PDB file of C-alpha atoms in Angstrom:
ATOM      1  CA  MET A  10       9.760   0.632  52.222  1.00 51.00           C
ATOM      2  CA  HIS A  11      10.753   2.954  49.005  1.00 51.00           C
ATOM      3  CA  PHE A  12      13.755   0.045  48.356  1.00 50.00           C
ATOM      4  CA  LEU A  13      10.507  -1.880  46.676  1.00 52.00           C
ATOM      5  CA  GLY A  14      10.456   0.866  44.243  1.00 56.00           C
ATOM      6  CA  TYR A  15      13.833  -0.084  43.127  1.00 55.00           C
ATOM      7  CA  ALA A  16      12.309  -3.689  41.815  1.00 54.00           C
ATOM      8  CA  ALA A  17       9.182  -1.573  40.211  1.00 56.00           C
ATOM      9  CA  GLY A  18      11.662   1.021  38.283  1.00 61.00           C
ATOM     10  CA  ALA A  19      13.571  -1.772  37.376  1.00 57.00           C
ATOM     11  CA  VAL A  20      10.051  -3.030  34.961  1.00 54.00           C
ATOM     12  CA  LEU A  21       9.388   0.201  34.533  1.00 59.00           C
ATOM     13  CA  VAL A  22      13.227   1.173  33.093  1.00 61.00           C
ATOM     14  CA  TRP A  23      13.976  -2.353  31.174  1.00 57.00           C
ATOM     15  CA  GLY A  24      10.121  -3.061  29.975  1.00 55.00           C
ATOM     16  CA  ILE A  25       9.047  -7.097  30.620  1.00 54.00           C
ATOM     17  CA  ARG A  26      10.866  -8.821  28.299  1.00 56.00           C
ATOM     18  CA  PRO A  27      14.346  -8.994  30.772  1.00 58.00           C
ATOM     19  CA  VAL A  28      12.820 -11.022  33.082  1.00 55.00           C
ATOM     20  CA  ALA A  29      16.163 -12.562  34.526  1.00 61.00           C
ATOM     21  CA  PRO A  30      17.567  -9.369  35.715  1.00 65.00           C
ATOM     22  CA  LEU A  31      14.359  -8.223  36.723  1.00 60.00           C
ATOM     23  CA  ILE A  32      13.629 -11.134  39.051  1.00 64.00           C
ATOM     24  CA  VAL A  33      17.633 -10.419  40.058  1.00 69.00           C
ATOM     25  CA  VAL A  34      16.937  -6.860  41.042  1.00 66.00           C
ATOM     26  CA  ALA A  35      13.560  -8.081  43.084  1.00 66.00           C
ATOM     27  CA  VAL A  36      15.273 -10.488  45.030  1.00 70.00           C
ATOM     28  CA  VAL A  37      18.675  -8.281  45.843  1.00 72.00           C
ATOM     29  CA  ALA A  38      15.990  -5.469  46.946  1.00 68.00           C
ATOM     30  CA  LEU A  39      13.876  -7.969  49.101  1.00 67.00           C
ATOM     31  CA  VAL A  40      17.361  -9.274  50.563  1.00 73.00           C
ATOM     32  CA  PHE A  41      18.585  -5.769  51.383  1.00 69.00           C
ATOM     33  CA  ILE A  42      15.644  -4.733  53.351  1.00 66.00           C
ATOM     34  CA  VAL A  43      15.811  -8.099  55.686  1.00 65.00           C
ATOM     35  CA  LEU A  44      19.375  -7.592  55.856  1.00 69.00           C
ATOM     36  CA  LEU A  45      18.331  -3.821  57.505  1.00 64.00           C
ATOM     37  CA  GLU A  46      15.990  -5.564  59.505  1.00 61.00           C
ATOM     38  CA  ILE A  47      18.388  -8.138  61.099  1.00 65.00           C
ATOM     39  CA  PHE A  48      21.107  -6.119  61.488  1.00 66.00           C
ATOM     40  CA  ALA A  49      20.080  -2.522  61.942  1.00 60.00           C
ATOM     41  CA  PRO A  50      19.211  -1.487  65.404  1.00 56.00           C
ATOM     42  CA  ASN A  51      15.449  -1.451  66.012  1.00 57.00           C
ATOM     43  CA  ASP A  52      13.125  -1.165  69.500  1.00 55.00           C
ATOM     44  CA  GLY A  53      11.186  -4.319  69.846  1.00 53.00           C
ATOM     45  CA  GLY A  54       7.770  -4.991  70.482  1.00 54.00           C
ATOM     46  CA  LEU A  55       5.495  -6.764  72.047  1.00 54.00           C
ATOM     47  CA  LEU A  56       6.519  -9.990  69.738  1.00 50.00           C
ATOM     48  CA  SER A  57       9.301 -11.687  69.840  1.00 54.00           C
ATOM     49  CA  GLY A  58      12.568 -10.685  67.759  1.00 56.00           C
ATOM     50  CA  THR A  59      11.942 -14.003  65.741  1.00 65.00           C
ATOM     51  CA  ALA A  60       7.920 -13.308  65.173  1.00 59.00           C
ATOM     52  CA  MET A  61       8.662  -9.655  64.185  1.00 58.00           C
ATOM     53  CA  LEU A  62      11.329 -10.676  62.034  1.00 59.00           C
ATOM     54  CA  GLY A  63       8.751 -13.063  60.067  1.00 65.00           C
ATOM     55  CA  GLY A  64       6.230 -10.785  59.991  1.00 62.00           C
ATOM     56  CA  PHE A  65       8.350  -8.235  58.684  1.00 63.00           C
ATOM     57  CA  ILE A  66       9.734 -10.731  55.625  1.00 68.00           C
ATOM     58  CA  GLY A  67       6.441 -12.027  55.087  1.00 69.00           C
ATOM     59  CA  SER A  68       4.947  -8.385  54.585  1.00 70.00           C
ATOM     60  CA  VAL A  69       7.677  -6.899  52.557  1.00 65.00           C
ATOM     61  CA  SER A  70       7.618 -10.301  50.107  1.00 71.00           C
ATOM     62  CA  ALA A  71       3.842  -9.880  49.956  1.00 72.00           C
ATOM     63  CA  ALA A  72       4.160  -5.921  48.907  1.00 70.00           C
ATOM     64  CA  THR A  73       6.912  -6.542  46.427  1.00 68.00           C
ATOM     65  CA  ALA A  74       5.255  -9.492  44.788  1.00 73.00           C
ATOM     66  CA  ILE A  75       1.785  -7.010  44.800  1.00 75.00           C
ATOM     67  CA  ILE A  76       3.764  -4.205  43.370  1.00 69.00           C
ATOM     68  CA  VAL A  77       5.978  -6.232  40.821  1.00 68.00           C
ATOM     69  CA  ALA A  78       2.776  -8.126  39.432  1.00 74.00           C
ATOM     70  CA  VAL A  79       0.575  -4.592  39.171  1.00 72.00           C
ATOM     71  CA  VAL A  80       3.745  -2.845  37.668  1.00 67.00           C
ATOM     72  CA  PHE A  81       4.562  -6.006  35.437  1.00 71.00           C
ATOM     73  CA  TYR A  82       0.546  -5.682  33.978  1.00 75.00           C
ATOM     74  CA  ALA A  83       0.452  -2.313  33.368  1.00 73.00           C
ATOM     75  CA  VAL A  84       3.383  -2.174  30.831  1.00 70.00           C
ATOM     76  CA  ARG A  85       2.498  -5.834  29.735  1.00 78.00           C
ATOM     77  CA  GLU A  86      -0.920  -3.899  28.595  1.00 78.00           C
ATOM     78  CA  THR A  87       1.018  -0.855  27.385  1.00 76.00           C
ATOM     79  CA  GLU A  88       2.558  -3.174  25.086  1.00 78.00           C
ATOM     80  CA  LYS A  89      -0.179  -4.730  23.736  1.00 80.00           C
ATOM     81  CA  ALA A  90      -1.454  -1.297  22.770  1.00 81.00           C
ATOM     82  CA  GLU A  91       1.351  -0.127  21.554  1.00 79.00           C
ATOM     83  CA  ALA A  92       1.201  -3.254  18.529  1.00 75.00           C
ATOM     84  CA  VAL A  93      -2.283  -2.597  18.004  1.00 75.00           C
ATOM     85  CA  ALA A  94      -1.222   1.006  17.571  1.00 72.00           C
ATOM     86  CA  GLU A  95       1.562  -0.063  15.369  1.00 73.00           C
ATOM     87  CA  PHE A  96      -0.324  -2.155  13.105  1.00 68.00           C
ATOM     88  CA  GLU A  97      -3.052  -0.352  12.955  1.00 66.00           C
ATOM     89  CA  PHE A  98      -0.559   2.592  11.466  1.00 62.00           C
ATOM     90  CA  ALA A  99       0.749  -0.269   8.967  1.00 63.00           C
ATOM     91  CA  ARG A 100      -2.239  -1.033   7.779  1.00 63.00           C
ATOM     92  CA  SER A 101      -3.367   2.816   7.345  1.00 59.00           C
ATOM     93  CA  GLU A 102       0.070   3.435   5.438  1.00 61.00           C
ATOM     94  CA  THR A 103      -0.653   0.030   2.991  1.00 62.00           C
ATOM     95  CA  LEU A 104      -4.273   0.949   2.307  1.00 61.00           C
ATOM     96  CA  LEU A 105      -2.787   5.361   1.682  1.00 57.00           C
ATOM     97  CA  ARG A 106      -0.623   3.469  -0.408  1.00 63.00           C
ATOM     98  CA  ASN A 107      -2.832   1.646  -2.457  1.00 65.00           C
ATOM     99  CA  ILE A 108      -5.085   4.920  -3.491  1.00 69.00           C
ATOM    100  CA  LEU A 109      -1.916   7.257  -3.900  1.00 68.00           C
ATOM    101  CA  PRO A 110       1.353   6.518  -5.119  1.00 69.00           C
ATOM    102  CA  GLY A 111       4.140   6.463  -2.698  1.00 69.00           C
ATOM    103  CA  ALA A 112       5.687   9.647  -3.629  1.00 69.00           C
ATOM    104  CA  VAL A 113       2.075  11.658  -3.610  1.00 69.00           C
ATOM    105  CA  ALA A 114       1.519   9.712  -0.162  1.00 67.00           C
ATOM    106  CA  ASP A 115       4.445  10.997   1.644  1.00 70.00           C
ATOM    107  CA  ARG A 116       3.672  14.752   0.039  1.00 67.00           C
ATOM    108  CA  LEU A 117      -0.120  14.469   1.466  1.00 68.00           C
ATOM    109  CA  LYS A 118       1.318  12.985   4.857  1.00 67.00           C
ATOM    110  CA  SER A 119       3.577  16.098   5.296  1.00 67.00           C
ATOM    111  CA  ARG A 120       0.719  18.332   5.313  1.00 68.00           C
ATOM    112  CA  THR A 121       3.139  21.359   3.728  1.00 69.00           C
ATOM    113  CA  GLU A 122       1.182  22.018   0.461  1.00 66.00           C
ATOM    114  CA  LYS A 123      -2.492  22.673   0.390  1.00 75.00           C
ATOM    115  CA  VAL A 124      -3.075  21.710  -3.062  1.00 73.00           C
ATOM    116  CA  ILE A 125      -0.696  18.439  -4.680  1.00 79.00           C
ATOM    117  CA  ALA A 126      -0.663  19.137  -8.334  1.00 83.00           C
ATOM    118  CA  ASP A 127       2.339  18.753 -10.651  1.00 87.00           C
ATOM    119  CA  ARG A 128       3.032  19.173 -14.539  1.00 94.00           C
ATOM    120  CA  HIS A 129       4.531  16.396 -16.422  1.00 94.00           C
ATOM    121  CA  ASP A 130       6.067  17.420 -20.109  1.00 95.00           C
ATOM    122  CA  GLU A 131       7.371  13.872 -20.470  1.00 95.00           C
ATOM    123  CA  ALA A 132       4.654  11.331 -19.553  1.00 97.00           C
ATOM    124  CA  SER A 133       2.704   8.572 -21.203  1.00 98.00           C
ATOM    125  CA  VAL A 134      -0.678   7.008 -20.683  1.00 98.00           C
ATOM    126  CA  LEU A 135      -2.702   3.652 -21.689  1.00 99.00           C
ATOM    127  CA  PHE A 136      -6.288   2.912 -21.626  1.00 98.00           C
ATOM    128  CA  ALA A 137      -7.546  -0.954 -21.707  1.00 98.00           C
ATOM    129  CA  ASP A 138     -11.010  -1.885 -21.695  1.00 96.00           C
ATOM    130  CA  MET A 139     -12.656  -5.601 -22.775  1.00 96.00           C
ATOM    131  CA  ALA A 140     -14.378  -5.782 -26.146  1.00 93.00           C
ATOM    132  CA  GLY A 141     -17.506  -7.669 -25.487  1.00 90.00           C
ATOM    133  CA  PHE A 142     -18.319  -6.817 -21.738  1.00 92.00           C
ATOM    134  CA  THR A 143     -21.307  -4.893 -21.944  1.00 90.00           C
ATOM    135  CA  ALA A 144     -22.783  -7.533 -23.608  1.00 89.00           C
ATOM    136  CA  ALA A 145     -21.039 -10.440 -21.320  1.00 89.00           C
ATOM    137  CA  ALA A 146     -21.909  -8.070 -18.352  1.00 89.00           C
ATOM    138  CA  GLY A 147     -25.808  -8.626 -19.246  1.00 88.00           C
ATOM    139  CA  GLU A 148     -25.455 -12.232 -19.079  1.00 89.00           C
ATOM    140  CA  THR A 149     -23.894 -12.710 -15.860  1.00 91.00           C
ATOM    141  CA  SER A 150     -25.120 -12.244 -12.020  1.00 93.00           C
ATOM    142  CA  PRO A 151     -23.784  -9.322 -10.029  1.00 92.00           C
ATOM    143  CA  PRO A 152     -21.481 -11.823  -7.908  1.00 93.00           C
ATOM    144  CA  ASP A 153     -19.824 -13.488 -10.663  1.00 94.00           C
ATOM    145  CA  LEU A 154     -19.673 -10.447 -12.564  1.00 94.00           C
ATOM    146  CA  VAL A 155     -17.583  -8.377  -9.542  1.00 94.00           C
ATOM    147  CA  SER A 156     -15.657 -12.167  -8.999  1.00 95.00           C
ATOM    148  CA  PHE A 157     -14.557 -11.776 -13.006  1.00 95.00           C
ATOM    149  CA  LEU A 158     -13.772  -8.173 -12.637  1.00 95.00           C
ATOM    150  CA  ASN A 159     -11.607  -8.574  -9.646  1.00 95.00           C
ATOM    151  CA  GLU A 160      -9.625 -11.752 -10.921  1.00 95.00           C
ATOM    152  CA  VAL A 161      -8.783  -9.571 -14.152  1.00 96.00           C
ATOM    153  CA  PHE A 162      -7.769  -6.502 -12.565  1.00 96.00           C
ATOM    154  CA  THR A 163      -5.849  -8.234  -9.883  1.00 96.00           C
ATOM    155  CA  ALA A 164      -3.666  -9.637 -12.736  1.00 97.00           C
ATOM    156  CA  PHE A 165      -3.422  -6.498 -14.602  1.00 98.00           C
ATOM    157  CA  ASP A 166      -2.325  -4.733 -11.385  1.00 96.00           C
ATOM    158  CA  HIS A 167       0.337  -7.558 -10.510  1.00 97.00           C
ATOM    159  CA  LEU A 168       1.739  -6.311 -14.438  1.00 98.00           C
ATOM    160  CA  VAL A 169       1.844  -2.842 -13.274  1.00 97.00           C
ATOM    161  CA  GLU A 170       3.511  -3.340 -10.177  1.00 93.00           C
ATOM    162  CA  ARG A 171       6.133  -5.147 -11.938  1.00 96.00           C
ATOM    163  CA  HIS A 172       6.737  -3.234 -14.418  1.00 97.00           C
ATOM    164  CA  GLY A 173       6.714   0.158 -12.058  1.00 94.00           C
ATOM    165  CA  LEU A 174       4.369   1.820 -13.565  1.00 96.00           C
ATOM    166  CA  GLU A 175       1.058   3.834 -11.809  1.00 93.00           C
ATOM    167  CA  LYS A 176      -2.559   2.466 -12.088  1.00 94.00           C
ATOM    168  CA  ILE A 177      -4.795   5.740 -11.635  1.00 93.00           C
ATOM    169  CA  LYS A 178      -8.182   3.857 -12.092  1.00 93.00           C
ATOM    170  CA  THR A 179     -10.658   1.692 -13.188  1.00 93.00           C
ATOM    171  CA  THR A 180     -14.308   2.479 -14.380  1.00 92.00           C
ATOM    172  CA  GLY A 181     -16.338  -0.390 -15.351  1.00 90.00           C
ATOM    173  CA  ASP A 182     -13.893  -2.350 -17.823  1.00 93.00           C
ATOM    174  CA  ASN A 183     -11.616   0.449 -18.377  1.00 96.00           C
ATOM    175  CA  TYR A 184      -8.174   0.093 -17.044  1.00 98.00           C
ATOM    176  CA  MET A 185      -5.906   2.898 -17.087  1.00 97.00           C
ATOM    177  CA  VAL A 186      -2.231   3.525 -16.533  1.00 98.00           C
ATOM    178  CA  VAL A 187       0.510   5.606 -16.926  1.00 97.00           C
ATOM    179  CA  SER A 188       3.891   6.220 -17.054  1.00 97.00           C
ATOM    180  CA  GLY A 189       6.793   8.925 -15.995  1.00 96.00           C
ATOM    181  CA  VAL A 190       4.195  10.309 -13.557  1.00 92.00           C
ATOM    182  CA  PRO A 191       4.669  11.142 -10.733  1.00 91.00           C
ATOM    183  CA  VAL A 192       8.431   9.679 -11.538  1.00 90.00           C
ATOM    184  CA  ALA A 193       9.868  10.761 -14.599  1.00 93.00           C
ATOM    185  CA  ARG A 194      11.431   7.953 -16.967  1.00 95.00           C
ATOM    186  CA  GLN A 195      13.124   8.400 -20.116  1.00 95.00           C
ATOM    187  CA  ASP A 196      11.241   5.264 -21.567  1.00 96.00           C
ATOM    188  CA  HIS A 197       7.668   5.522 -20.302  1.00 97.00           C
ATOM    189  CA  ALA A 198       6.515   5.308 -23.988  1.00 98.00           C
ATOM    190  CA  ALA A 199       8.393   1.968 -24.135  1.00 97.00           C
ATOM    191  CA  ALA A 200       7.358   1.114 -20.867  1.00 97.00           C
ATOM    192  CA  LEU A 201       3.723   1.160 -21.311  1.00 98.00           C
ATOM    193  CA  LEU A 202       4.122  -1.085 -24.833  1.00 98.00           C
ATOM    194  CA  ARG A 203       5.757  -3.580 -22.962  1.00 97.00           C
ATOM    195  CA  LEU A 204       3.109  -3.708 -20.127  1.00 98.00           C
ATOM    196  CA  GLY A 205       0.427  -3.971 -23.265  1.00 98.00           C
ATOM    197  CA  ILE A 206       1.976  -6.919 -24.552  1.00 97.00           C
ATOM    198  CA  ASP A 207       1.913  -8.597 -21.265  1.00 97.00           C
ATOM    199  CA  MET A 208      -1.645  -7.478 -20.822  1.00 98.00           C
ATOM    200  CA  LEU A 209      -2.738  -9.491 -23.998  1.00 97.00           C
ATOM    201  CA  ASP A 210      -0.857 -12.451 -23.231  1.00 96.00           C
ATOM    202  CA  LYS A 211      -2.781 -12.213 -19.908  1.00 96.00           C
ATOM    203  CA  ALA A 212      -5.904 -11.675 -21.489  1.00 95.00           C
ATOM    204  CA  LYS A 213      -5.543 -14.942 -23.662  1.00 93.00           C
ATOM    205  CA  HIS A 214      -6.033 -16.846 -20.731  1.00 93.00           C
ATOM    206  CA  MET A 215      -9.147 -15.347 -19.497  1.00 95.00           C
ATOM    207  CA  HIS A 216     -12.583 -16.017 -19.953  1.00 93.00           C
ATOM    208  CA  TYR A 217     -16.142 -14.401 -19.326  1.00 93.00           C
ATOM    209  CA  PRO A 218     -17.886 -16.187 -16.673  1.00 91.00           C
ATOM    210  CA  ASN A 219     -20.518 -17.171 -19.705  1.00 86.00           C
ATOM    211  CA  GLY A 220     -17.491 -19.003 -21.101  1.00 88.00           C
ATOM    212  CA  GLY A 221     -16.469 -16.559 -23.638  1.00 89.00           C
ATOM    213  CA  ASN A 222     -12.839 -15.574 -24.860  1.00 92.00           C
ATOM    214  CA  VAL A 223     -11.866 -12.288 -23.493  1.00 94.00           C
ATOM    215  CA  PHE A 224     -10.163  -9.761 -26.078  1.00 94.00           C
ATOM    216  CA  ILE A 225      -8.712  -6.220 -25.100  1.00 97.00           C
ATOM    217  CA  ARG A 226      -8.146  -3.219 -26.882  1.00 97.00           C
ATOM    218  CA  ILE A 227      -5.255  -1.346 -25.475  1.00 98.00           C
ATOM    219  CA  GLY A 228      -4.927   2.975 -26.574  1.00 98.00           C
ATOM    220  CA  ILE A 229      -1.330   4.557 -25.721  1.00 98.00           C
ATOM    221  CA  ALA A 230      -0.557   8.608 -25.790  1.00 98.00           C
ATOM    222  CA  SER A 231       2.320  10.245 -25.341  1.00 98.00           C
ATOM    223  CA  GLY A 232       2.912  13.724 -23.931  1.00 97.00           C
ATOM    224  CA  PRO A 233       2.099  16.504 -21.327  1.00 97.00           C
ATOM    225  CA  VAL A 234      -0.296  15.468 -18.768  1.00 97.00           C
ATOM    226  CA  VAL A 235      -1.132  17.302 -15.636  1.00 95.00           C
ATOM    227  CA  ALA A 236      -1.383  15.213 -12.277  1.00 91.00           C
ATOM    228  CA  GLY A 237      -2.505  15.616  -8.368  1.00 88.00           C
ATOM    229  CA  VAL A 238      -5.030  14.829  -5.752  1.00 84.00           C
ATOM    230  CA  VAL A 239      -8.400  15.698  -5.775  1.00 82.00           C
ATOM    231  CA  GLY A 240     -11.323  15.630  -3.118  1.00 77.00           C
ATOM    232  CA  MET A 241     -11.084  15.931   1.037  1.00 72.00           C
ATOM    233  CA  LYS A 242     -12.668  12.429   2.301  1.00 73.00           C
ATOM    234  CA  LYS A 243     -12.510   9.828  -0.543  1.00 74.00           C
ATOM    235  CA  PHE A 244      -9.302  11.864  -2.438  1.00 79.00           C
ATOM    236  CA  PHE A 245      -7.994   9.980  -5.257  1.00 81.00           C
ATOM    237  CA  TYR A 246      -4.999  10.754  -7.726  1.00 85.00           C
ATOM    238  CA  ASP A 247      -5.911  11.473 -10.721  1.00 90.00           C
ATOM    239  CA  VAL A 248      -4.322  12.334 -14.479  1.00 94.00           C
ATOM    240  CA  TRP A 249      -5.428  15.070 -16.902  1.00 94.00           C
ATOM    241  CA  GLY A 250      -4.618  16.639 -20.162  1.00 94.00           C
ATOM    242  CA  ASP A 251      -5.287  16.217 -23.780  1.00 94.00           C
ATOM    243  CA  THR A 252      -2.806  13.747 -23.972  1.00 96.00           C
ATOM    244  CA  VAL A 253      -5.078  11.388 -21.722  1.00 96.00           C
ATOM    245  CA  ASN A 254      -8.162  12.362 -23.968  1.00 94.00           C
ATOM    246  CA  VAL A 255      -6.163  10.917 -27.116  1.00 95.00           C
ATOM    247  CA  ALA A 256      -5.048   7.885 -25.432  1.00 96.00           C
ATOM    248  CA  SER A 257      -8.644   7.254 -24.552  1.00 95.00           C
ATOM    249  CA  ARG A 258      -9.589   7.792 -28.254  1.00 94.00           C
ATOM    250  CA  MET A 259      -7.137   5.496 -29.423  1.00 95.00           C
ATOM    251  CA  GLU A 260      -8.421   2.677 -26.994  1.00 96.00           C
ATOM    252  CA  SER A 261     -12.227   3.233 -28.021  1.00 94.00           C
ATOM    253  CA  THR A 262     -11.249   3.276 -31.625  1.00 93.00           C
ATOM    254  CA  GLY A 263      -8.561   0.537 -31.428  1.00 94.00           C
ATOM    255  CA  VAL A 264      -8.837  -3.061 -32.615  1.00 95.00           C
ATOM    256  CA  PRO A 265      -9.571  -6.160 -29.961  1.00 96.00           C
ATOM    257  CA  GLY A 266      -6.736  -7.866 -29.195  1.00 95.00           C
ATOM    258  CA  ARG A 267      -4.424  -5.220 -30.507  1.00 96.00           C
ATOM    259  CA  ILE A 268      -2.155  -2.036 -29.292  1.00 98.00           C
ATOM    260  CA  GLN A 269      -3.014   1.483 -31.255  1.00 98.00           C
ATOM    261  CA  VAL A 270      -0.683   4.162 -30.511  1.00 98.00           C
ATOM    262  CA  ALA A 271      -0.763   8.011 -31.466  1.00 97.00           C
ATOM    263  CA  PRO A 272       1.948   9.626 -33.578  1.00 96.00           C
ATOM    264  CA  GLU A 273       3.690  11.061 -30.792  1.00 96.00           C
ATOM    265  CA  THR A 274       3.980   7.386 -28.760  1.00 98.00           C
ATOM    266  CA  TYR A 275       4.717   6.016 -32.665  1.00 98.00           C
ATOM    267  CA  ARG A 276       7.481   8.796 -32.802  1.00 97.00           C
ATOM    268  CA  ARG A 277       9.065   8.076 -29.573  1.00 97.00           C
ATOM    269  CA  VAL A 278       9.276   4.039 -30.071  1.00 97.00           C
ATOM    270  CA  LEU A 279       9.518   3.164 -33.822  1.00 94.00           C
ATOM    271  CA  ASP A 280      12.946   2.184 -33.358  1.00 94.00           C
ATOM    272  CA  GLU A 281      12.208  -0.402 -30.637  1.00 94.00           C
ATOM    273  CA  PHE A 282       8.947  -2.214 -31.992  1.00 96.00           C
ATOM    274  CA  GLU A 283       7.542  -2.789 -35.328  1.00 96.00           C
ATOM    275  CA  PHE A 284       4.118  -1.223 -36.044  1.00 97.00           C
ATOM    276  CA  GLU A 285       1.808  -1.040 -39.300  1.00 96.00           C
ATOM    277  CA  GLU A 286      -0.098   2.154 -40.221  1.00 96.00           C
ATOM    278  CA  ARG A 287      -3.831   2.187 -40.201  1.00 94.00           C
ATOM    279  CA  GLU A 288      -5.873   4.137 -42.356  1.00 87.00           C
ATOM    280  CA  PRO A 289      -6.644   7.724 -40.649  1.00 89.00           C
ATOM    281  CA  VAL A 290      -8.857   7.302 -37.847  1.00 86.00           C
ATOM    282  CA  GLU A 291     -12.016   9.847 -36.748  1.00 85.00           C
ATOM    283  CA  VAL A 292     -10.840  11.147 -33.556  1.00 83.00           C
ATOM    284  CA  LYS A 293     -12.871  12.898 -31.458  1.00 80.00           C
ATOM    285  CA  GLY A 294     -11.887  16.477 -30.963  1.00 81.00           C
ATOM    286  CA  LYS A 295      -9.414  16.063 -33.595  1.00 82.00           C
ATOM    287  CA  GLY A 296     -10.326  15.255 -36.766  1.00 88.00           C
ATOM    288  CA  LYS A 297      -8.696  12.853 -38.694  1.00 91.00           C
ATOM    289  CA  MET A 298      -5.596  11.275 -36.959  1.00 93.00           C
ATOM    290  CA  THR A 299      -2.670   8.600 -38.205  1.00 95.00           C
ATOM    291  CA  THR A 300      -2.447   6.041 -35.840  1.00 96.00           C
ATOM    292  CA  TRP A 301      -0.222   2.837 -35.669  1.00 97.00           C
ATOM    293  CA  LEU A 302      -1.098  -0.550 -34.640  1.00 97.00           C
ATOM    294  CA  LEU A 303       1.838  -2.395 -33.112  1.00 97.00           C
ATOM    295  CA  MET A 304       2.893  -5.578 -34.879  1.00 93.00           C
ATOM    296  CA  GLN A 305       2.011  -8.749 -32.287  1.00 72.00           C
ATOM    297  CA  PRO A 306       5.463 -10.340 -31.162  1.00 60.00           C
ATOM    298  CA  PRO A 307       5.713 -14.150 -32.254  1.00 48.00           C
ATOM    299  CA  ASN A 308       3.953 -16.337 -29.788  1.00 48.00           C
TER     300      ASN A 308
END
């Protein structure tokens, strides 16, 4: 009877997908056992040889079918469980990489670092927000407001991905992006300018739920930053430093529909873009600061 195990073992070795080889193995095993019964000496019994042979063939066939069926079922259920596990793993990977930059997510999974924090000396930071958002939000129902923000930020997310940059977070109507973090790039300042131009163009085609036009202010600053992962359960990736504070001030003191840059950003991109100098603006914590507004490219 141990020959019955060969058919079942074939299922375990090959799986359930190559059906033809499995059937061949099962049939060969069954035929081999029957041939042994026919040609090997036996001590007979109360029944005739034909009856004994028929009963033997029937019992062996039934046993083989039951074993193969059980193993098929077990293997199939195992493959289903593996497929579900693979799907859940892929979904977890996608969620993790939506929260963290890919390179940072890989470091987090490796569990070799207790604290993930890096200093980036060459980086640029962009802040953008929507002028008139607070007033418009007060006139909009919560579902419509959330739907509007989702539409705007999803459009911006696509632009960030297209430019190969890193979105950090949104706070209310405020949208933050970094360049040169976590992966260094020489054109970090110019890359954010190009993104900002596309964001302004995208905003021209958007409207608040109450019908009003959307105008965004954008501020950009360049310089060193510190970036890292904070938190245990609801962890997030964030960026800190004086450059972040200056970029935020560039946005808050900016002009709707324009991009305002700090001196360091201006110095880095003045050969690639045209600017107009503003009167010095009061920057909290910095005093008076000369800034520049990007000249709008022709439509």
